[in-house]
Amino acid sequence: MDKLFSIKMRASAAGKHVSGAEKIVPESALPACSDALLKRALLHAKGKPDFVNVKCEEVAPEEILRLKSLPVSTLPAASPEEGLASMETLLRDLGVPDPHAVVRVLLEFCQGMRGAILLDVDSMERLEPDQARGVRATRMDDAQSAAKPFSTLKNHYAEAIVLATKVAHAPRILGEICISDDPDYATGYVASKRFGYVRIERLKPMGSPLGGRVFLYRGPKELVSETVEFLEKRHVLVEDVPELRRPLVRKSKWSRIESTLAELKEKNLHRSEIVLESAQSAHVVHQGRSLLMLASNDYLDLANEPCVRRAAADAALAFGSGSGGSRLTTGTLTLHRDLERLLADFKGADDAIVFDTGYMANVGTVSAVVGPDDVVFSDELNHASIIDGCRLSKAKIVVYRHNDMDDLERKIRENPCGSGLVVSDAVFSMDGDVVDLPRLVETANRHGLLSMIDEAHASGVLGAAGRGVVEHFGETCRPDILMGTLSKAFGSSGGFVCGSDPLVDFLRNKARSYIFSTSLSPADLAAAAAAVRFVMEHPERVRSLQRAVRVFCDALRVNGIDARSETPIIPIHVGDEARAVRISQRLFDQGILINAIRYPTVAKGSARLRAALMATHVDDDLRDAARAVADALSEIP
Ligand code: WAQ
Ligand code: MG
């Protein structure tokens, strides 16, 4: 067996103590340990020492007393008064006749001592041989200390629990009370064999240099020297020191909220809403002023379409305002099933399941179809709701490069799995580009993986009839799971998933966002159904949207901005967050609403204007807007 050494470090500056520490470690750990202790001496917050002494001494195993660590518990305390009251209660339970007086000794007489006061709790007499210095407990260590990462900083808790365990086992010691003398650390404890090491989180005001230790003695005075001998001379190793789980620094309960807001504002990332006073349409009203809406997801302008609004109003009058329950309890109306059948028909699927939002459709679906043993392969630009669904699933998440099917192939080979999912947006919400569906589906199928496509920005948008990404690619391929929303081109609210009967049945039983939410209200459902029917009957509305895209992109290019898109999402690159905000603000002042999109929605430093077109935008408005965008880009630094 490795020999054990006691190693002690003491550092001073101009004869004054700066820091000290000691350990008992196996010979093999001695060099690393002396190095760490030396660093600790040289880097001490109290100042640079001019004298450092590191002393190593072999200790015979039979000289070492091995003690089990006291068990640790923590009492929260909102104020020093509360903490000190807890301390007195514990002392009373230990049989101390005058707990208040003992706590006063700790608060009033310890200042400036290097050791502890040794107090007779019955006579209230101080028993230390040297009252200026106090009694020091030394020659002790955590039995595992050599195996633990050695911090050059002093670890309050780790050292205190070792000391408290030794002191509590000293002859005739009832226990100990302590407050850290560190001005930034207001914690202390009451330690005893009886109650263990009870941490008390707040015993003094922050910033106070107060601190000290009192060892509580009960016994004949003649035997004091034996107690002191044990404390100062006996070698002790403490076993099974528990880890401290809580963070040591207690922050104000508002600190996260306040500091986050301050940081967002400082980095130009703070957002607030623009409140509109009219329906969502090609023109909207804000503070009494008309704005050209170039930022809406209501691509087909159906939120404001008379037959859609009428359907919502009629349904509210016939079925009431709320659905009254979750889908699997009382919240399924004929309207829900009618809409699901209509969506399945529109998308050419067996069945569909409607969720309250697109976000919930993605979170519920992804987290249900994969689990902890699976792998999800996810495009790096996928929507946040897909990312959140992946996280919630506890599956391994492998992110592949944006729309890069070679990278997807490589990542699948590098991450073999029993089962898994490839998931991608159909139209990427911030870039407006379209997924390489044929290759994605082929790759997923070849590797035996499920494929899922989010058509939030594709339904009603892609394909001559607006049926989405499958139509866009000429019905040549089809993902297993086709997700979409009712809140964008369909002008209502909600999300949905289309697929096979078993898939939909599975989701009704396993998608938690479906099971544990009150279902959509009658007005939402009827509006969505009317909008889907409108698209089926009026494919020319989809073509108007596609035409608006061509007109706007052409106009941007005429004005020197390189813009092309197959979809109504047209990103105009800016880069700097603050500049993007300034440009968007200038356009806003000129009556054009285009959002500046910033981190965390897109990567840092890739801020952009995100123009979103509607089928009802007229050519003149689009050309004027393109010119205004170009002017703002060239004039605003
Ligand atoms: N023996 C006796 N008394 C000592 C010793 C020693 N080896 N070391 C320090 N003292 C006395 C001295 O008067 C100090 O001013 C006082 O104790 C406090 O010492 O989160 O950090 O090193 O569970 O500041 C307790 C809570 C932290 C830790 C204790 O003590 C936790 C602490 P400090
Ligand atoms: Mg201290």
Coordinates of N, CA and C and ligand atoms in Angstrom, one line a residue, residues 110 113-116 135-138 140 154 156-157 160 163 178-182 185 187-189 197 199 211-213 215 244 248, ligand 1:
C110 N -15.0 36.3 18.3 CA -14.2 35.5 17.5 C -13.3 36.4 16.5
M113 N -9.4 36.0 15.3 CA -8.7 34.8 15.8 C -8.5 33.8 14.6
R114 N -7.3 33.1 14.7 CA -7.1 32.1 13.7 C -7.7 30.8 14.0
G115 N -7.9 30.6 15.3 CA -8.6 29.3 15.7 C -9.9 29.6 16.3
A116 N -10.4 28.6 17.1 CA -11.8 28.7 17.6 C -11.8 29.0 19.1
V135 N -8.1 27.7 19.6 CA -7.7 26.3 19.4 C -7.9 26.0 17.9
R136 N -6.8 25.4 17.3 CA -7.0 25.1 15.9 C -7.1 23.6 15.8
A137 N -8.1 23.2 15.0 CA -8.2 21.8 14.6 C -7.3 21.6 13.4
T138 N -6.4 20.7 13.5 CA -5.5 20.5 12.3 C -5.3 19.0 12.1
M140 N -6.0 16.9 9.5 CA -7.2 16.1 9.1 C -7.4 16.4 7.6
K154 N -10.0 28.0 -2.3 CA -10.5 27.3 -1.1 C -11.9 26.9 -1.2
H156 N -15.0 26.2 0.6 CA -15.5 26.4 2.0 C -16.1 25.1 2.5
Y157 N -17.0 24.5 1.7 CA -17.8 23.4 2.2 C -16.9 22.2 2.5
A160 N -14.8 22.5 5.5 CA -15.6 22.7 6.8 C -16.1 21.3 7.2
L163 N -13.4 19.4 8.9 CA -13.1 19.9 10.2 C -14.2 19.6 11.2
C178 N -20.3 27.7 13.6 CA -19.4 28.4 12.8 C -20.1 29.3 11.8
I179 N -19.4 30.5 11.6 CA -19.9 31.4 10.5 C -18.6 31.6 9.7
S180 N -18.7 31.6 8.4 CA -17.5 31.9 7.5 C -17.1 33.3 7.7
D181 N -15.8 33.5 7.7 CA -15.3 34.9 7.9 C -15.2 35.6 6.5
D182 N -15.6 34.9 5.4 CA -15.5 35.5 4.1 C -16.6 36.5 3.9
Y185 N -19.5 35.4 1.7 CA -20.1 34.1 2.0 C -20.7 34.0 3.4
T187 N -22.7 31.9 4.8 CA -23.1 30.6 5.3 C -22.3 30.1 6.5
G188 N -23.0 29.3 7.4 CA -22.3 28.7 8.5 C -23.0 27.4 8.9
Y189 N -22.7 26.9 10.0 CA -23.3 25.6 10.4 C -23.3 25.4 11.9
Y197 N -24.1 17.6 10.2 CA -23.6 18.9 9.8 C -24.7 19.7 9.2
R199 N -26.1 22.9 7.7 CA -25.7 24.1 7.1 C -26.8 25.1 7.3
G211 N -17.1 36.5 11.5 CA -17.0 35.1 11.3 C -16.2 34.5 12.4
G212 N -16.4 33.2 12.6 CA -15.6 32.5 13.6 C -16.2 31.1 13.9
R213 N -15.5 30.5 14.9 CA -15.9 29.2 15.4 C -16.0 29.1 16.9
F215 N -16.2 25.9 19.7 CA -16.3 24.5 20.0 C -17.0 24.4 21.4
L244 N -21.8 18.3 -2.2 CA -22.7 19.4 -1.9 C -23.5 19.6 -3.2
L248 N -23.4 27.1 -4.2 CA -23.1 27.7 -2.9 C -23.5 29.2 -2.8
Ligands
WAQ1 N1 -9.6 25.3 13.6 C1 -10.3 26.1 14.4 N2 -10.9 27.3 14.0 C2 -10.7 27.6 12.7 C3 -9.9 26.9 11.8 C4 -9.3 25.7 12.4 N3 -8.6 24.9 11.6 N4 -9.9 27.5 10.6 C5 -10.6 28.6 10.8 N5 -11.1 28.7 12.0 C6 -11.9 29.8 12.6 C7 -11.3 31.1 12.3 O1 -11.7 31.9 13.5 C8 -12.1 31.7 11.1 O2 -12.2 33.1 11.2 C9 -13.4 31.0 11.3 O3 -13.2 29.7 11.9 C10 -14.1 30.8 10.0 O4 -13.2 30.1 9.1 O5 -21.2 25.8 2.8 O6 -15.3 29.1 5.5 O7 -12.4 29.3 7.0 O8 -21.3 24.3 4.3 O9 -14.0 31.3 7.0 C11 -19.0 27.1 6.7 C12 -20.1 26.8 5.7 C13 -17.8 27.7 6.1 C14 -19.6 25.9 4.5 C15 -16.7 27.9 7.1 O10 -14.8 29.0 7.7 C16 -20.8 25.3 3.8 C17 -15.6 28.7 6.7 P1 -13.5 30.0 7.6

